[in-house]
Amino acid sequence: MPYASTDREPAPIQPGLVSVTFRQLPAESVVELAARAELAAIEWGGDIHVPHGDLDAARRVAAMTADAGLAVACYGSYYRLGHSPAEGLAPETVVETAAALGAPTIRVWAGRIGSAEADPAYWEAVVTDARRVAELAGAAGMTVSFEYHRNTLTDTRESARRLLDELGDVPIRTLWQPAPERARAENLGDLRDVLPWLHHVHVFTWTATRERLPLADGIEDWAAYLDVASDGGARYALLEFVAGDSPAQFADDAATLVTALSAPRPGNR
């Protein structure tokens, strides 16, 4: 059985923001934007706003997030399973930073190459490292969540499911985002397949060539994705990749997401 919520009753999905959407802004401005948009949480990135190992920054950002009435949804680390220890980033550092931030889960990346290129030794290295990180996180009261992303071992439905199945006995879950080059039906199939492990979803609208668009341009797709994601435990829908890196567009996207989340879920799964 997967290490995941067994609550299958529909639960509210709350809106949030991925802080790397505004890498160019200080953490204080990210908090202000999220609070003004009446969002519920922020996933804080480990590259700019809460650097790996900077515990003072983690505590400071945790305090300002709480003071604004927001939750920390996730620590968005840039830990690459099977690579980062050799590159100088220890899993203990990532876990310690996430704990100082008060994050319930730590995002990690399932390697650095696509599943079609990965040989058995590469799979073993990623799985072994994932187990180590998950055990450290679990001891600190946190889970680990894979980034669902191209050029990693979560780049297809089959490989993501294989990875999650191999780690079913440790506190591993997954984030999810649609692949813009895939049709809605394909993305829905991907989402349904990881639903027992699903933690949060990353929300954006892109063209197939990865041009950023207003969220409203893809809201029909997102209505379907949110319907599926509402099956299970409580989670966040986290805005990311705003067109033009624009705070004004972000405000529009946030309003679109809040409206979509407040709509009745038809339950067509």
mmCIF file of C-alpha atoms in Angstrom, residues 68-158:
data_model
loop_
_atom_site.group_PDB
_atom_site.id
_atom_site.type_symbol
_atom_site.label_atom_id
_atom_site.label_comp_id
_atom_site.label_asym_id
_atom_site.label_seq_id
_atom_site.Cartn_x
_atom_site.Cartn_y
_atom_site.Cartn_z
ATOM 1 C CA ALA A 68 0.192 36.928 7.342
ATOM 2 C CA GLY A 69 -2.223 34.110 8.141
ATOM 3 C CA LEU A 70 -0.719 31.816 5.519
ATOM 4 C CA ALA A 71 0.485 28.229 5.767
ATOM 5 C CA VAL A 72 3.710 26.747 4.447
ATOM 6 C CA ALA A 73 2.549 24.189 1.891
ATOM 7 C CA CYS A 74 5.916 22.704 0.984
ATOM 8 C CA TYR A 75 9.657 23.280 0.922
ATOM 9 C CA GLY A 76 10.492 23.375 -2.775
ATOM 10 C CA SER A 77 14.020 22.017 -2.618
ATOM 11 C CA TYR A 78 16.350 21.517 -5.542
ATOM 12 C CA TYR A 79 17.633 18.229 -4.212
ATOM 13 C CA ARG A 80 18.257 15.887 -7.153
ATOM 14 C CA LEU A 81 18.022 12.277 -6.095
ATOM 15 C CA GLY A 82 21.106 10.320 -7.065
ATOM 16 C CA HIS A 83 23.091 13.511 -7.768
ATOM 17 C CA SER A 84 22.952 16.111 -5.005
ATOM 18 C CA PRO A 85 25.123 14.394 -2.348
ATOM 19 C CA ALA A 86 28.028 14.166 -4.777
ATOM 20 C CA GLU A 87 27.471 17.814 -5.694
ATOM 21 C CA GLY A 88 27.698 18.991 -2.091
ATOM 22 C CA LEU A 89 24.056 19.124 -1.017
ATOM 23 C CA ALA A 90 23.411 16.640 1.788
ATOM 24 C CA PRO A 91 19.895 15.387 2.480
ATOM 25 C CA GLU A 92 20.359 16.258 6.150
ATOM 26 C CA THR A 93 20.793 19.911 5.142
ATOM 27 C CA VAL A 94 17.560 19.900 3.144
ATOM 28 C CA VAL A 95 15.583 18.209 5.906
ATOM 29 C CA GLU A 96 16.950 20.565 8.561
ATOM 30 C CA THR A 97 16.026 23.601 6.458
ATOM 31 C CA ALA A 98 12.524 22.285 5.791
ATOM 32 C CA ALA A 99 12.041 21.645 9.509
ATOM 33 C CA ALA A 100 13.103 25.209 10.355
ATOM 34 C CA LEU A 101 10.603 26.452 7.777
ATOM 35 C CA GLY A 102 7.835 24.313 9.272
ATOM 36 C CA ALA A 103 7.130 22.582 5.980
ATOM 37 C CA PRO A 104 4.991 19.432 6.039
ATOM 38 C CA THR A 105 6.609 18.042 2.892
ATOM 39 C CA ILE A 106 9.840 18.469 0.929
ATOM 40 C CA ARG A 107 9.834 18.570 -2.847
ATOM 41 C CA VAL A 108 12.661 16.589 -4.430
ATOM 42 C CA TRP A 109 13.487 15.817 -8.040
ATOM 43 C CA ALA A 110 13.621 12.233 -9.267
ATOM 44 C CA GLY A 111 17.030 12.467 -10.846
ATOM 45 C CA ARG A 112 18.176 14.510 -13.809
ATOM 46 C CA ILE A 113 17.430 12.348 -16.867
ATOM 47 C CA GLY A 114 14.252 11.035 -18.407
ATOM 48 C CA SER A 115 12.965 7.556 -17.689
ATOM 49 C CA ALA A 116 13.645 6.405 -21.260
ATOM 50 C CA GLU A 117 17.372 7.055 -20.741
ATOM 51 C CA ALA A 118 17.652 5.581 -17.241
ATOM 52 C CA ASP A 119 19.307 2.185 -16.886
ATOM 53 C CA PRO A 120 18.797 -0.155 -13.892
ATOM 54 C CA ALA A 121 21.789 1.299 -12.042
ATOM 55 C CA TYR A 122 20.356 4.803 -12.352
ATOM 56 C CA TRP A 123 16.978 3.647 -11.070
ATOM 57 C CA GLU A 124 18.664 1.961 -8.127
ATOM 58 C CA ALA A 125 20.620 5.117 -7.271
ATOM 59 C CA VAL A 126 17.484 7.292 -7.331
ATOM 60 C CA VAL A 127 15.410 4.821 -5.320
ATOM 61 C CA THR A 128 18.152 4.331 -2.722
ATOM 62 C CA ASP A 129 18.600 8.084 -2.289
ATOM 63 C CA ALA A 130 14.828 8.651 -2.154
ATOM 64 C CA ARG A 131 14.545 6.078 0.604
ATOM 65 C CA ARG A 132 17.298 7.786 2.581
ATOM 66 C CA VAL A 133 15.747 11.247 2.246
ATOM 67 C CA ALA A 134 12.266 9.967 3.066
ATOM 68 C CA GLU A 135 13.480 8.208 6.185
ATOM 69 C CA LEU A 136 15.236 11.378 7.375
ATOM 70 C CA ALA A 137 12.145 13.455 6.632
ATOM 71 C CA GLY A 138 9.873 10.937 8.309
ATOM 72 C CA ALA A 139 11.966 11.037 11.467
ATOM 73 C CA ALA A 140 11.418 14.812 11.491
ATOM 74 C CA GLY A 141 7.653 14.450 10.991
ATOM 75 C CA MET A 142 7.619 15.310 7.284
ATOM 76 C CA THR A 143 6.971 13.574 3.995
ATOM 77 C CA VAL A 144 8.856 13.830 0.716
ATOM 78 C CA SER A 145 7.058 14.682 -2.536
ATOM 79 C CA PHE A 146 8.403 14.132 -6.024
ATOM 80 C CA GLU A 147 8.280 16.907 -8.582
ATOM 81 C CA TYR A 148 6.208 15.490 -11.468
ATOM 82 C CA HIS A 149 8.390 16.690 -14.295
ATOM 83 C CA ARG A 150 10.039 15.998 -17.620
ATOM 84 C CA ASN A 151 13.683 14.896 -17.670
ATOM 85 C CA THR A 152 13.254 12.961 -14.418
ATOM 86 C CA LEU A 153 11.941 9.522 -13.503
ATOM 87 C CA THR A 154 8.464 11.014 -13.073
ATOM 88 C CA ASP A 155 8.192 12.055 -16.720
ATOM 89 C CA THR A 156 5.599 9.432 -17.667
ATOM 90 C CA ARG A 157 2.628 7.820 -15.986
ATOM 91 C CA GLU A 158 4.317 4.438 -15.992
#
